[in-house]
Coordinates of C-alpha atoms in Angstrom, one line a residue:
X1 CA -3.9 -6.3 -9.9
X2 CA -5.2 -5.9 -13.6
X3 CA -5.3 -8.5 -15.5
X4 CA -3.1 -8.4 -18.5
X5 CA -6.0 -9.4 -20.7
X6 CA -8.1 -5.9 -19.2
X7 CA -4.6 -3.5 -19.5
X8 CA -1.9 -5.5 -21.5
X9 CA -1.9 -2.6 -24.1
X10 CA -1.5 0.0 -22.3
X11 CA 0.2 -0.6 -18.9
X12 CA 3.1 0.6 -17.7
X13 CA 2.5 -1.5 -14.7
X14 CA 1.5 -4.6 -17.2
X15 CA -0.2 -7.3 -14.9
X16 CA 0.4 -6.2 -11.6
X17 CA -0.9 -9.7 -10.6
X18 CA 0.0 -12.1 -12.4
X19 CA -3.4 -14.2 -13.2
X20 CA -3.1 -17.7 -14.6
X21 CA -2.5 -17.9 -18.2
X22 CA -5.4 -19.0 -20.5
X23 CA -7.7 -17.6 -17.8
X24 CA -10.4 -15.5 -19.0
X25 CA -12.1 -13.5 -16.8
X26 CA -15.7 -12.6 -16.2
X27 CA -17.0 -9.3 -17.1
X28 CA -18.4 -7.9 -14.0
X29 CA -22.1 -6.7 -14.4
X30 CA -22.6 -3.2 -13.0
X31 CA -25.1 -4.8 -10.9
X32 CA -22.5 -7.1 -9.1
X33 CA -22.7 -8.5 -6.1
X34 CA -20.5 -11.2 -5.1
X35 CA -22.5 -13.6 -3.0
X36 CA -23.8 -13.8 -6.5
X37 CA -20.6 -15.6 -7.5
X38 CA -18.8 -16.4 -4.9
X39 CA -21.3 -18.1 -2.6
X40 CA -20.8 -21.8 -1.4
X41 CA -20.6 -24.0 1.6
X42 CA -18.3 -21.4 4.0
X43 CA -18.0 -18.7 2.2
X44 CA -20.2 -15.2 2.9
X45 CA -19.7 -12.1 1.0
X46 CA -20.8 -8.6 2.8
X47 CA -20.3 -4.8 2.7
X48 CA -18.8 -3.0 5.5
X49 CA -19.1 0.8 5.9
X50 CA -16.2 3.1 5.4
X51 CA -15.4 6.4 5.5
X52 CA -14.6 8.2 2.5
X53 CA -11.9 10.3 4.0
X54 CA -10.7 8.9 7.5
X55 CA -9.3 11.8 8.9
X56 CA -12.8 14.1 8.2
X57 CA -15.9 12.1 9.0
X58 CA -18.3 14.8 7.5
X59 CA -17.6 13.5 4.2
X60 CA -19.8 10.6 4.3
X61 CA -19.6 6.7 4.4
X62 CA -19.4 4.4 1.5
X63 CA -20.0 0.3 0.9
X64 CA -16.8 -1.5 0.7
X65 CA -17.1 -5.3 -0.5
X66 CA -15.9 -8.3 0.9
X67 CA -16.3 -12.3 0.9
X68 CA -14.9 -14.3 3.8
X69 CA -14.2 -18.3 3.5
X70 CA -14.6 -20.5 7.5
X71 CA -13.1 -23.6 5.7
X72 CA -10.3 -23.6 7.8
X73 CA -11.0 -21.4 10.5
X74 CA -10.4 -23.2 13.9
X75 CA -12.9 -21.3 16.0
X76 CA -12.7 -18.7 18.2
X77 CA -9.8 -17.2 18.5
X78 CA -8.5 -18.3 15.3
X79 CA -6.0 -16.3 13.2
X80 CA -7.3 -14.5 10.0
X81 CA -5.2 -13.9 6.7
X82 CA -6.2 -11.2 4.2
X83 CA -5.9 -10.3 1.0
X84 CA -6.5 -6.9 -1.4
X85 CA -6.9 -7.8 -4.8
X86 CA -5.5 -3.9 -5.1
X87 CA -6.2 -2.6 -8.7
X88 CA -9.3 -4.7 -9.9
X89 CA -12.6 -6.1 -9.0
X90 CA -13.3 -8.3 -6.6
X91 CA -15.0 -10.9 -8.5
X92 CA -11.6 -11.8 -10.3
X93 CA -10.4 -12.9 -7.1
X94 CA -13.5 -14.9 -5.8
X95 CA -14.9 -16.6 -8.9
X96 CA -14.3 -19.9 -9.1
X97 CA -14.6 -20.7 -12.5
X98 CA -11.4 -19.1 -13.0
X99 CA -9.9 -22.5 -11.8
X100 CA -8.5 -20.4 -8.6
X101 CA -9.6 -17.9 -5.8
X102 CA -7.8 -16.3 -3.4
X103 CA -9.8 -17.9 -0.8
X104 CA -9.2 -21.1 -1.2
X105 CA -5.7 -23.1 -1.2
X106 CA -5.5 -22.9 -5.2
X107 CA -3.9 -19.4 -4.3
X108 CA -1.0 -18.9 -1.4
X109 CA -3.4 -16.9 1.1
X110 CA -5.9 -20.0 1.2
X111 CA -2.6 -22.5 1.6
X112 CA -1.3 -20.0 4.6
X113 CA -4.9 -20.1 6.4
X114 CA -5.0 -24.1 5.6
X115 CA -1.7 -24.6 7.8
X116 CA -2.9 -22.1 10.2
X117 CA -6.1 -23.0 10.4
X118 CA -7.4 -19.5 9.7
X119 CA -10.6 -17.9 8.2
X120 CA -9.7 -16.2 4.8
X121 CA -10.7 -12.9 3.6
X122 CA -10.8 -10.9 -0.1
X123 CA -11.1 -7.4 0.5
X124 CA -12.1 -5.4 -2.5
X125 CA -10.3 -2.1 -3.0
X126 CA -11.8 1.2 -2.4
X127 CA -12.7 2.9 -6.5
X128 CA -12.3 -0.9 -7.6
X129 CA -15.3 -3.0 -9.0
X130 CA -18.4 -2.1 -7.0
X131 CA -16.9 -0.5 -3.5
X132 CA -16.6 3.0 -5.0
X133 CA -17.5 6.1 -3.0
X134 CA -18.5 8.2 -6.5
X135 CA -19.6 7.0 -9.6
X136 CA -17.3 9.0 -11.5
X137 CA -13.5 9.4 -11.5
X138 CA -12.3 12.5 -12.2
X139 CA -9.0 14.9 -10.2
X140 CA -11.3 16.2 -7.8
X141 CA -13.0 12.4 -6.6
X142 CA -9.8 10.7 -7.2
X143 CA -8.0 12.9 -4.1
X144 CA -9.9 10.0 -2.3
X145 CA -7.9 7.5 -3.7
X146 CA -4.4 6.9 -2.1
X147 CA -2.5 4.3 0.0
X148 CA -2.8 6.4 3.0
X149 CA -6.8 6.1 2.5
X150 CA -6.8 2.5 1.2
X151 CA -4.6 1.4 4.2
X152 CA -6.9 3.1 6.8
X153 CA -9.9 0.9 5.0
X154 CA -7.9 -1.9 5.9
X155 CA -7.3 -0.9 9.7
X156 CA -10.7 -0.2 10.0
X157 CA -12.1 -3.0 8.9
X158 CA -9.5 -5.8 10.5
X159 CA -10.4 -3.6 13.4
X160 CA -14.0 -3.7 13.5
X161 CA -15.6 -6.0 11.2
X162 CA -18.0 -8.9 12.5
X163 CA -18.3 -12.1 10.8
X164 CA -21.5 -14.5 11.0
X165 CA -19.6 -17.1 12.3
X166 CA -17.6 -14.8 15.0
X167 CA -20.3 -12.9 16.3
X168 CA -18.2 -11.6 19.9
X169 CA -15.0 -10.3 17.4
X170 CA -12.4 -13.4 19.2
X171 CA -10.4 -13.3 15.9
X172 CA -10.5 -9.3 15.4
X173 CA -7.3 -8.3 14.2
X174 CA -7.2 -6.8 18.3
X175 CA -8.1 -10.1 19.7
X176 CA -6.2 -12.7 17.3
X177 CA -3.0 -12.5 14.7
X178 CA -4.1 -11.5 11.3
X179 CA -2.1 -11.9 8.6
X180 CA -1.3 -9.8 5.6
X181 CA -0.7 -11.0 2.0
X182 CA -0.2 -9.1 -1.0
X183 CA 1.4 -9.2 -4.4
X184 CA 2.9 -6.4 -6.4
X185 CA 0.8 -3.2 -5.9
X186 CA -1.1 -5.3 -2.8
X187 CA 2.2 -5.8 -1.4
X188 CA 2.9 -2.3 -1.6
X189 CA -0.2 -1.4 0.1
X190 CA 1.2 -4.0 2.6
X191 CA 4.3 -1.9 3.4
X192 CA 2.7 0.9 4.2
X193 CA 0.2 -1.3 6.6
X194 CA 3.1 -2.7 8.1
X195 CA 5.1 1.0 8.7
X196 CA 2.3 3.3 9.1
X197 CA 0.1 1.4 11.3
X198 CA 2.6 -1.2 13.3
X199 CA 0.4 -3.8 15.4
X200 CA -2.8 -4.5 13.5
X201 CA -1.4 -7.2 11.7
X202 CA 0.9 -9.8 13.3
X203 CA 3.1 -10.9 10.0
X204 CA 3.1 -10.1 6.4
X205 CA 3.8 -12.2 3.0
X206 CA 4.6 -9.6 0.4
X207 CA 5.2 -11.0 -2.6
X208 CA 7.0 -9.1 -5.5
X209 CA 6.5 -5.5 -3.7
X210 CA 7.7 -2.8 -5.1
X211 CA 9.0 -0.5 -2.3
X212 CA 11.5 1.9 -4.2
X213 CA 9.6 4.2 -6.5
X214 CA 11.8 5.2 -9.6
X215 CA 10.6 8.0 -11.9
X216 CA 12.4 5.5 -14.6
X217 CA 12.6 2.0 -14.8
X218 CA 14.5 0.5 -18.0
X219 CA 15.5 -1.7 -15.3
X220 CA 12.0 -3.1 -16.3
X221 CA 13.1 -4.5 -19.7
X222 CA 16.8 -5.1 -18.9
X223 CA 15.3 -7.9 -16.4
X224 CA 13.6 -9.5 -19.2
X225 CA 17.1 -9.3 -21.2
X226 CA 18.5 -11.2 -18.3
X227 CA 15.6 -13.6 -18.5
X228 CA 16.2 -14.5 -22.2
X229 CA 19.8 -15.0 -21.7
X230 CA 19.4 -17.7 -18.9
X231 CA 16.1 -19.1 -20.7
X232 CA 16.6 -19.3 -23.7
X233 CA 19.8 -18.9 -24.9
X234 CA 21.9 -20.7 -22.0
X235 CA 19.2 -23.8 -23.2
X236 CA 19.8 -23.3 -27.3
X237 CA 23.6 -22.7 -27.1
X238 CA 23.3 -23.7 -30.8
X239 CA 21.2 -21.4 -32.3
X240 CA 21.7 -17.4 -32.6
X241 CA 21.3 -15.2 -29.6
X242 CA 17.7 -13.7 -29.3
X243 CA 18.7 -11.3 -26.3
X244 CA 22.0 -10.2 -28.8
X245 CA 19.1 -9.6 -31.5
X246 CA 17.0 -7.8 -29.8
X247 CA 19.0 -4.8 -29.0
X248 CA 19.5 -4.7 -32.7
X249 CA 16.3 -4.3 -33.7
X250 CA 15.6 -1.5 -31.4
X251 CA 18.9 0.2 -32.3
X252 CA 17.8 0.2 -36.1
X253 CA 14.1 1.5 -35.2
X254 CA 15.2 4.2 -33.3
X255 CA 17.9 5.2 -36.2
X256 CA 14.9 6.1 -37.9
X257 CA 12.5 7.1 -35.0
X258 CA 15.4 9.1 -33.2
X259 CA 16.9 10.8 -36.5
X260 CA 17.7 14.5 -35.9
X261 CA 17.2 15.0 -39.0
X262 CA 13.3 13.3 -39.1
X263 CA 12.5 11.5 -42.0
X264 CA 8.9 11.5 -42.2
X265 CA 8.4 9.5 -45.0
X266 CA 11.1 7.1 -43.8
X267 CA 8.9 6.9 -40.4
X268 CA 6.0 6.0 -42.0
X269 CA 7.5 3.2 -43.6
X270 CA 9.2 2.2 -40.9
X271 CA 5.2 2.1 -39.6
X272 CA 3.8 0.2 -42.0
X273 CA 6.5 -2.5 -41.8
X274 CA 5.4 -3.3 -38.6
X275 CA 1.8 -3.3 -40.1
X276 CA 0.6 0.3 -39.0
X277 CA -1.4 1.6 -41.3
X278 CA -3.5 4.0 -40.1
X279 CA -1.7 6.9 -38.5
X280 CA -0.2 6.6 -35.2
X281 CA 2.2 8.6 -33.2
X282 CA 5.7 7.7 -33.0
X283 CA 5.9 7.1 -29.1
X284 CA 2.8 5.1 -29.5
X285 CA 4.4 2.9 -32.1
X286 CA 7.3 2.4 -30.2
X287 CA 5.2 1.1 -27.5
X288 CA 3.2 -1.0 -30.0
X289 CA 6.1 -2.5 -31.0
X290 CA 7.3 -3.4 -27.3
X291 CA 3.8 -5.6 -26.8
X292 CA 5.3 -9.1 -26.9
X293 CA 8.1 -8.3 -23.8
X294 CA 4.8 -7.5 -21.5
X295 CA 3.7 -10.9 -21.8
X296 CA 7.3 -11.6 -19.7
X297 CA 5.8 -11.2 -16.3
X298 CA 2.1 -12.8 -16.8
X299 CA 2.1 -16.4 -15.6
X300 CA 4.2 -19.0 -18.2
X301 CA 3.6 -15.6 -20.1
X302 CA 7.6 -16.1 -21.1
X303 CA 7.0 -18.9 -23.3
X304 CA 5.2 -16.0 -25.7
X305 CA 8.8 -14.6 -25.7
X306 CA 10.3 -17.5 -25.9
X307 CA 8.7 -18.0 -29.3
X308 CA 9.3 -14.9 -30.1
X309 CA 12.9 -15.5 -29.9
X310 CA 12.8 -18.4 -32.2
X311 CA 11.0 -16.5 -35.0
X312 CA 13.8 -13.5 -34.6
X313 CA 16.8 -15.4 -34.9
X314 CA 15.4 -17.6 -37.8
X315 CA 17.8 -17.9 -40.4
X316 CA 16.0 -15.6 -43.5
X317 CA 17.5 -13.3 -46.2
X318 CA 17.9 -9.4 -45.2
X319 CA 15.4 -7.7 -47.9
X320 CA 15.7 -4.0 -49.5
X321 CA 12.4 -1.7 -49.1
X322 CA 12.2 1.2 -51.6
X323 CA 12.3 3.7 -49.0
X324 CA 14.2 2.3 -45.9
X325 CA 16.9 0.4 -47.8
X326 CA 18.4 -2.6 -46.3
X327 CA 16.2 -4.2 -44.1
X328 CA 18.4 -6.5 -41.7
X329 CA 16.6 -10.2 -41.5
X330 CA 16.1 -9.7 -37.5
X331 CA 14.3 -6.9 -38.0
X332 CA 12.0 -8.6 -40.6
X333 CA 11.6 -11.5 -38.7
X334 CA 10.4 -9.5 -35.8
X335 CA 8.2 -7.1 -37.5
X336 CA 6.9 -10.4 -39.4
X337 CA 6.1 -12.5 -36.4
X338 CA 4.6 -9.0 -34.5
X339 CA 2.1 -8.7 -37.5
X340 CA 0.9 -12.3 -37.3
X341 CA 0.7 -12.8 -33.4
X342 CA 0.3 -9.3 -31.9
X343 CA -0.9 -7.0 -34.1
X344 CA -4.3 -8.4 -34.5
X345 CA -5.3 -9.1 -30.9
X346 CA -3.9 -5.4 -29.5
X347 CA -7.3 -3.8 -28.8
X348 CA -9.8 -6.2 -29.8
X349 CA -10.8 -7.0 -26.0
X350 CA -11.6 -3.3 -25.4
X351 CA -14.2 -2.9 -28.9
X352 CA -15.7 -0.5 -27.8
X353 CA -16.2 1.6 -31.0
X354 CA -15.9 -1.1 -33.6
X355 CA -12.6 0.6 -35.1
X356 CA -10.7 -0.9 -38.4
X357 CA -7.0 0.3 -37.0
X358 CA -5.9 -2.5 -34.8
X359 CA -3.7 -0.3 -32.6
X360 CA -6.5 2.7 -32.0
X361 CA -6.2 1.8 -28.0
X362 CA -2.9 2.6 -28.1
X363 CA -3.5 6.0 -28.9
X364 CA -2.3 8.3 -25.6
X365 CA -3.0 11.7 -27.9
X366 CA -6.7 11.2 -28.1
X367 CA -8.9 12.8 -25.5
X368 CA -11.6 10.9 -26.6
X369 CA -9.8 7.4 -26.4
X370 CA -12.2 5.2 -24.3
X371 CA -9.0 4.1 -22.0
X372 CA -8.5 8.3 -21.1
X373 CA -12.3 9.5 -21.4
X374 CA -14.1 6.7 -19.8
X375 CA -14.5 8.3 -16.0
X376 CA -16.4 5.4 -14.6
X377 CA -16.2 2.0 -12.5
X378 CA -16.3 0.0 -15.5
X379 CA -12.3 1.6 -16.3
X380 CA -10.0 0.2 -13.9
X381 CA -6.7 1.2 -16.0
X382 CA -7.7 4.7 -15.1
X383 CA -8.0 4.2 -11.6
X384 CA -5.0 2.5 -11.1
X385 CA -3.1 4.9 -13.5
X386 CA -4.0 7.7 -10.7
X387 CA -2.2 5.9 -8.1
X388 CA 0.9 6.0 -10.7
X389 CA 0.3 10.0 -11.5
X390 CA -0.6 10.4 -8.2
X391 CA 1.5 9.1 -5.2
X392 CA 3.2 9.2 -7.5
X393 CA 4.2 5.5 -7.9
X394 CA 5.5 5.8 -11.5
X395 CA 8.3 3.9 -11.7
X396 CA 7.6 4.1 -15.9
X397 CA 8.7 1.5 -17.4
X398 CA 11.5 2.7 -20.4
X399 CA 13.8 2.3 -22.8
X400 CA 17.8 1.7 -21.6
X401 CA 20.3 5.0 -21.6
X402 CA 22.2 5.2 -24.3
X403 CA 25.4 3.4 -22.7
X404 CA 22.9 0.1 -21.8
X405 CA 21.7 -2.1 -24.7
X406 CA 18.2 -1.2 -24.8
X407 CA 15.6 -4.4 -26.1
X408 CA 12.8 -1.3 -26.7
X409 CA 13.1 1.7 -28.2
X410 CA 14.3 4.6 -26.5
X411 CA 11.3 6.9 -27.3
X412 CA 9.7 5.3 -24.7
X413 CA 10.8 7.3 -22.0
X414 CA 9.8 9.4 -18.6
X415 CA 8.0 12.1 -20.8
X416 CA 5.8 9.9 -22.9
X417 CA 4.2 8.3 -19.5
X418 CA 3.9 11.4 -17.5
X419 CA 2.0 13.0 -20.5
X420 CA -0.7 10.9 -20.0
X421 CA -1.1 11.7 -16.6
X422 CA -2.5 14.9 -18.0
X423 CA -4.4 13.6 -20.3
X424 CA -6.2 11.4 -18.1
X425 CA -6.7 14.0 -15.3
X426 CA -7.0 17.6 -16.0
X427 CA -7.4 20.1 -13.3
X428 CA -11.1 20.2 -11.9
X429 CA -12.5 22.5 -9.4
X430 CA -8.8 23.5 -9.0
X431 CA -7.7 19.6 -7.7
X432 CA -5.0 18.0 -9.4
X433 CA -2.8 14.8 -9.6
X434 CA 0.3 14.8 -7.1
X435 CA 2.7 14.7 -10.1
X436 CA 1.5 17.6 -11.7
X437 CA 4.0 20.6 -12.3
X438 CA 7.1 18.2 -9.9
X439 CA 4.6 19.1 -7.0
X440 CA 5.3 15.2 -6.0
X441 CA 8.1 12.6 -7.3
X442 CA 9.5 9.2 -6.9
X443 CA 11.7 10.7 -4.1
X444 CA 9.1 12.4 -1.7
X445 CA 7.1 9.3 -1.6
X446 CA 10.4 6.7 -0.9
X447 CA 11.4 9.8 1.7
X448 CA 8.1 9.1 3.2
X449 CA 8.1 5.5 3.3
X450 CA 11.7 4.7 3.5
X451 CA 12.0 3.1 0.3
X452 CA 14.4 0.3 -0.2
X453 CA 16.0 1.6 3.6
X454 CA 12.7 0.5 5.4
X455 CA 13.1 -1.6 8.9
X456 CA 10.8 -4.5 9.0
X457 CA 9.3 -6.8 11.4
X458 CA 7.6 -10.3 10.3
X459 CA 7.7 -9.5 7.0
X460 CA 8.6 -12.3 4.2
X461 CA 9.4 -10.8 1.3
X462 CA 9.4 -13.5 -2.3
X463 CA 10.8 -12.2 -5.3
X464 CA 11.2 -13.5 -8.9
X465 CA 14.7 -13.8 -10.2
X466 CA 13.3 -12.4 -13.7
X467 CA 10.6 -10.4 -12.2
X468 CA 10.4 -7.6 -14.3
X469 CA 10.0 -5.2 -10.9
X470 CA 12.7 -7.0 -9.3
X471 CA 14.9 -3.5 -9.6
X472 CA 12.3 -1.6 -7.1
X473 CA 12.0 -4.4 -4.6
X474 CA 13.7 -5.2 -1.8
X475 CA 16.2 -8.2 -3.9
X476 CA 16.9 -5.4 -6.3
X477 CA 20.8 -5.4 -7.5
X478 CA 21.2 -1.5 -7.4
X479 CA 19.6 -1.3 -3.7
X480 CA 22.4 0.5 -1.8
X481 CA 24.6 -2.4 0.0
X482 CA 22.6 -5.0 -2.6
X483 CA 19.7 -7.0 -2.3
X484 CA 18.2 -7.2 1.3
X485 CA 19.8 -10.3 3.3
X486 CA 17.8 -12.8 4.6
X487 CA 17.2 -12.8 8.7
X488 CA 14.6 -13.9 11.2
X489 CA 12.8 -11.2 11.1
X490 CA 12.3 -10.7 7.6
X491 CA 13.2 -13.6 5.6
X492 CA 13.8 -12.9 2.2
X493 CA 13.0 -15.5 -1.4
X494 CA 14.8 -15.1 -4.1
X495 CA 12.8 -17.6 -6.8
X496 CA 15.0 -19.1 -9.4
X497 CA 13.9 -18.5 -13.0
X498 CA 10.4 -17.1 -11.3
X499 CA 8.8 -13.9 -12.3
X500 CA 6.3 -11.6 -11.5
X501 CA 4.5 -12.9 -7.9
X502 CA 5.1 -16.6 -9.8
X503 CA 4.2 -17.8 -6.0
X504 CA 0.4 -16.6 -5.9
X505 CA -0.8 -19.8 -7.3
X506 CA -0.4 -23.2 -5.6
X507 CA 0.4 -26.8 -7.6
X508 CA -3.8 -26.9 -7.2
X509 CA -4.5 -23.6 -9.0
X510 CA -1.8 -24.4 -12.2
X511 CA -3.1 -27.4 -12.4
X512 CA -6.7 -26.5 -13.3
X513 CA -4.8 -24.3 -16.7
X514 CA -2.2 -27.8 -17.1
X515 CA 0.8 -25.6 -15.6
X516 CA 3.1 -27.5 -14.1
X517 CA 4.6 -25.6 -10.8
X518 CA 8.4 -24.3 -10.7
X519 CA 9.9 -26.1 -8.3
X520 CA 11.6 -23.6 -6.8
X521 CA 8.1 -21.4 -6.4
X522 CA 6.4 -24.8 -4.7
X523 CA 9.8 -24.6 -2.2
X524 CA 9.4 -21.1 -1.0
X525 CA 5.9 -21.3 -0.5
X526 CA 6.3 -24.1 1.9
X527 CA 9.4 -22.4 3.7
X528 CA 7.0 -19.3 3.9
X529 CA 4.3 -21.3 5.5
X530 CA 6.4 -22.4 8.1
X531 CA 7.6 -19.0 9.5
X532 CA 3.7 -17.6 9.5
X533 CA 3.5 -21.0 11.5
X534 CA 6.2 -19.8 13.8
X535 CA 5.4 -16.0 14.3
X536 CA 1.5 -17.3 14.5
X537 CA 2.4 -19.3 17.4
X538 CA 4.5 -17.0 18.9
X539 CA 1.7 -14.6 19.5
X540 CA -0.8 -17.4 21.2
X541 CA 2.8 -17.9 23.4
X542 CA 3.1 -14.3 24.1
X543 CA -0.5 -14.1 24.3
X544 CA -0.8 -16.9 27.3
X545 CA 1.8 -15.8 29.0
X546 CA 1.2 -12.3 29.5

């Protein structure tokens, strides 16, 4: 669950999680322990042993971090709900001078263990933050890190672990009901929990999980289309249509980006419009260009787009450019408004090398590009990109076909995200990413897992209307027989004007960054409390009776 203020630049998956906006987030020391930051009246952080390949003990053991929080535990017995932060550190979950943690009720796994009284538990991620079994990432390590693996970690450890305060294991996942929640890539992880190993946790809250992989996703940007139609433009009936505009303006960049009949000099005007002047490829620009729409699924990160709009459809003159001719006023407007409020701030979280070109990150051709060379803890965007390359989750998210309005350009495609897989692992010792050469796809891994077919049981699944991953869940609109239908056994949230996992953060945790809660996210949570409340005490029923 990167943070879009670690990633933004460069994800495909931008802010898998999405983390309260204005929050800035600690850099974790390489030293890091988390008692260190997380300790305080209830709360112990530990390691627990894991192996580094479950099904071949002779490979060794590693440390894998946790913290646990006995606020609301009610003693022995007692249920336990858990949470992966997935793709990032651990200390971005348990620090609370973020205003949140996901163990406390500022966050929707603290609220569920509040109503049940449960103890709550962070589970760091194995190749995330400090619980690593290698120091460096590259193909051959990496074959370490899949879901298969990561969910075994979490077996083994709701399984086995011991907590001070529960010293005889009464509320091991194989003596009480533990629940599961995740959001977006955690959720994920949560599926294949839930169909792989059925039994060690009682009920699940999955939160925006993507459960269809898609080799391509314009789906992705279409959503956010959608988003600015009901948003903004059914609220400013008076003023021009932004998500008209936008289509516009990528239709007239990629006339000159998608040419036949390249015009290099043309492109490189087109470039420094925008305010590139240093050189830059052209799927990288295109890219570049699409920054402002990943703010979409970041929390209240819509109001960036919002703005956006407003600047776009601003009534100016169209102006003429020596080289490119007419330039239509929308397309100023948004190359204007991308200059001032984008192009500055692109790369200068990651200065690393002190570089003059503001969009040097950006660059997916450079081998020695921090984001692709850096083979180390401290790079969680390459970790996480493995899972992508790998599983392969990919689901890239792209441009629209050619019969779709498209709000991005269209050189953003498949091919531009799967070449980076390459560049960021390269065959060592003869190991490779899944991906590589079509050995694995989209459709082997939803064959596996069942995809968007997948029978549950327990399982609440809460989706965003406008989540930008809405199209791979299980409320998708192009799931075969339409979103999933709502039942006993897995009740299913649609949020109204919600997007990406909107429903992580309780009232408590917007309030500390002056957010005021969607109403509609404060309703499901509380419906969702209620059925863990029900399935919860149908296992102490079960439980007595049998």
């Amino acid at each position: 669950m990167v943070s879009p203020s670690v990633i933004l630049p460069l994800a495909a998956w931008t802010a898998p999680k999405a983390h309260l906006r204005g929050a800035v987030l600690p850099e974790v020391p390489k030293d890091f322990v988390v008692s260190k930051a997380a300790a305080r009246d209830g709360v112990s952080c530990s390691w627990f042993k894991q192996p580094i390949d479950h099904y071949n003990a002779s490979f060794g053991e590693w440390s894998q971090q946790y913290c646990v929080s006995r606020e609301w535990w009610a003693g022995e017995g007692s249920p336990v709900v858990l949470m992966t932060p997935g793709e990032e550190p651990i200390l971005y979950s348990v620090s609370p001078s973020l205003g949140y943690t996901f163990i406390d009720n500022t966050t929707m796994p603290g609220k569920i263990a509040q109503a049940l009284g449960a103890a709550t538990i962070v589970l760091e991620h194995r190749f995330f933050g400090g619980s690593s079994p290698y120091d460096g990432f590259d193909s051959e390590t990496l074959q370490y890190l899949t879901m298969d693996q990561a969910a075994a970690d979490v077996v083994n450890f709701a399984e086995n672990v011991v907590f001070p305060f529960d010293k005889n294991q009464t509320s091991s996942s194989k003596n009480a009901p533990w629940v599961y929640w995740g959001a977006s890539y955690s959720a994920m992880l949560g599926t294949w929990l839930e169909s792989f190993h059925p039994g060690v946790f009682h009920a699940f809250h999955l939160s925006s999980a993507v459960v269809e992989a898609r080799a391509g996703n314009w789906y992705y940007y279409d959503t956010i289309k959608k988003g600015i139609e009901t948003l903004r433009d059914k609220f400013h009936p008076d003023s021009a249509s932004c998500s008209l505009a936008l289509p516009k303006v990528a239709a007239w960049v990629d006339s000159i980006l998608l040419d036949p009949a390249r015009n290099a000099t043309k492109v490189e005007a087109l470039k420094a419009l925008f305010g590139s002047q240093f050189p830059i490829e052209d799927d990288d620009f295109a890219y570049a260009i699409a920054t402002p729409f990943r703010y979409w699924q970041e929390t209240e990160g819509y109001i960036d787009i919002l703005d956006f709009c407003d600047a776009i459809v601003a009534e100016t003159n169209s102006t003429t450019d020596a080289i490119l001719g007419e330039v239509p006023s929308i397309v100023g407007n948004y190359a204007a408004f991308f200059k001032e409020k984008f192009l500055g701030k692109t790369c200068t979280y990651f200065d690393v090398r002190g570089q003059d070109d503001p969009l040097w990150c950006l660059n997916t051709h450079d081998y020695l590009n921090p984001f692709i060379e850096a083979r180390t803890l401290g790079n969680p965007w390459r970790t996480w990109y493995w899972f992508l390359c790998n599983e392969p989750i990919a689901s890239w998210a792209t441009g629209a076909p050619p019969d779709q309005p498209s709000i991005v350009s269209r050189k953003i495609d498949e091919a531009y995200w799967q070449h980076q897989c390459e560049m960021h692992f390269p065959a060592e010792n003869g190991f490779t990413y899944g991906s590589a050469n079509g050995r694995k796809t989209a459709d082997t891994l939803n064959k596996k897992t069942g995809g968007w077919t997948r029978n549950t049981t327990r399982v609440v699944w809460t989706n965003g209307e406008f989540d930008p991953w809405r199209a791979t869940t299980m409320s998708s609109e192009i799931r075969p027989g339409g979103p999933l239908q709502s039942t006993d056994e897995h009740p299913v949230f649609l949020i109204k004007n919600a997007q990406h996992a909107d429903d992580s953060f309780t009232a408590d945790g917007l309030k500390s960054r002056n957010i005021i809660i969607n109403p509609a996210v404060q309703e499901a949570q509380d419906k969702v409390v209620e059925v863990l409340k029900k399935w919860v005490s149908s296992y102490y029923s079960a439980k007595k009776a049998s």
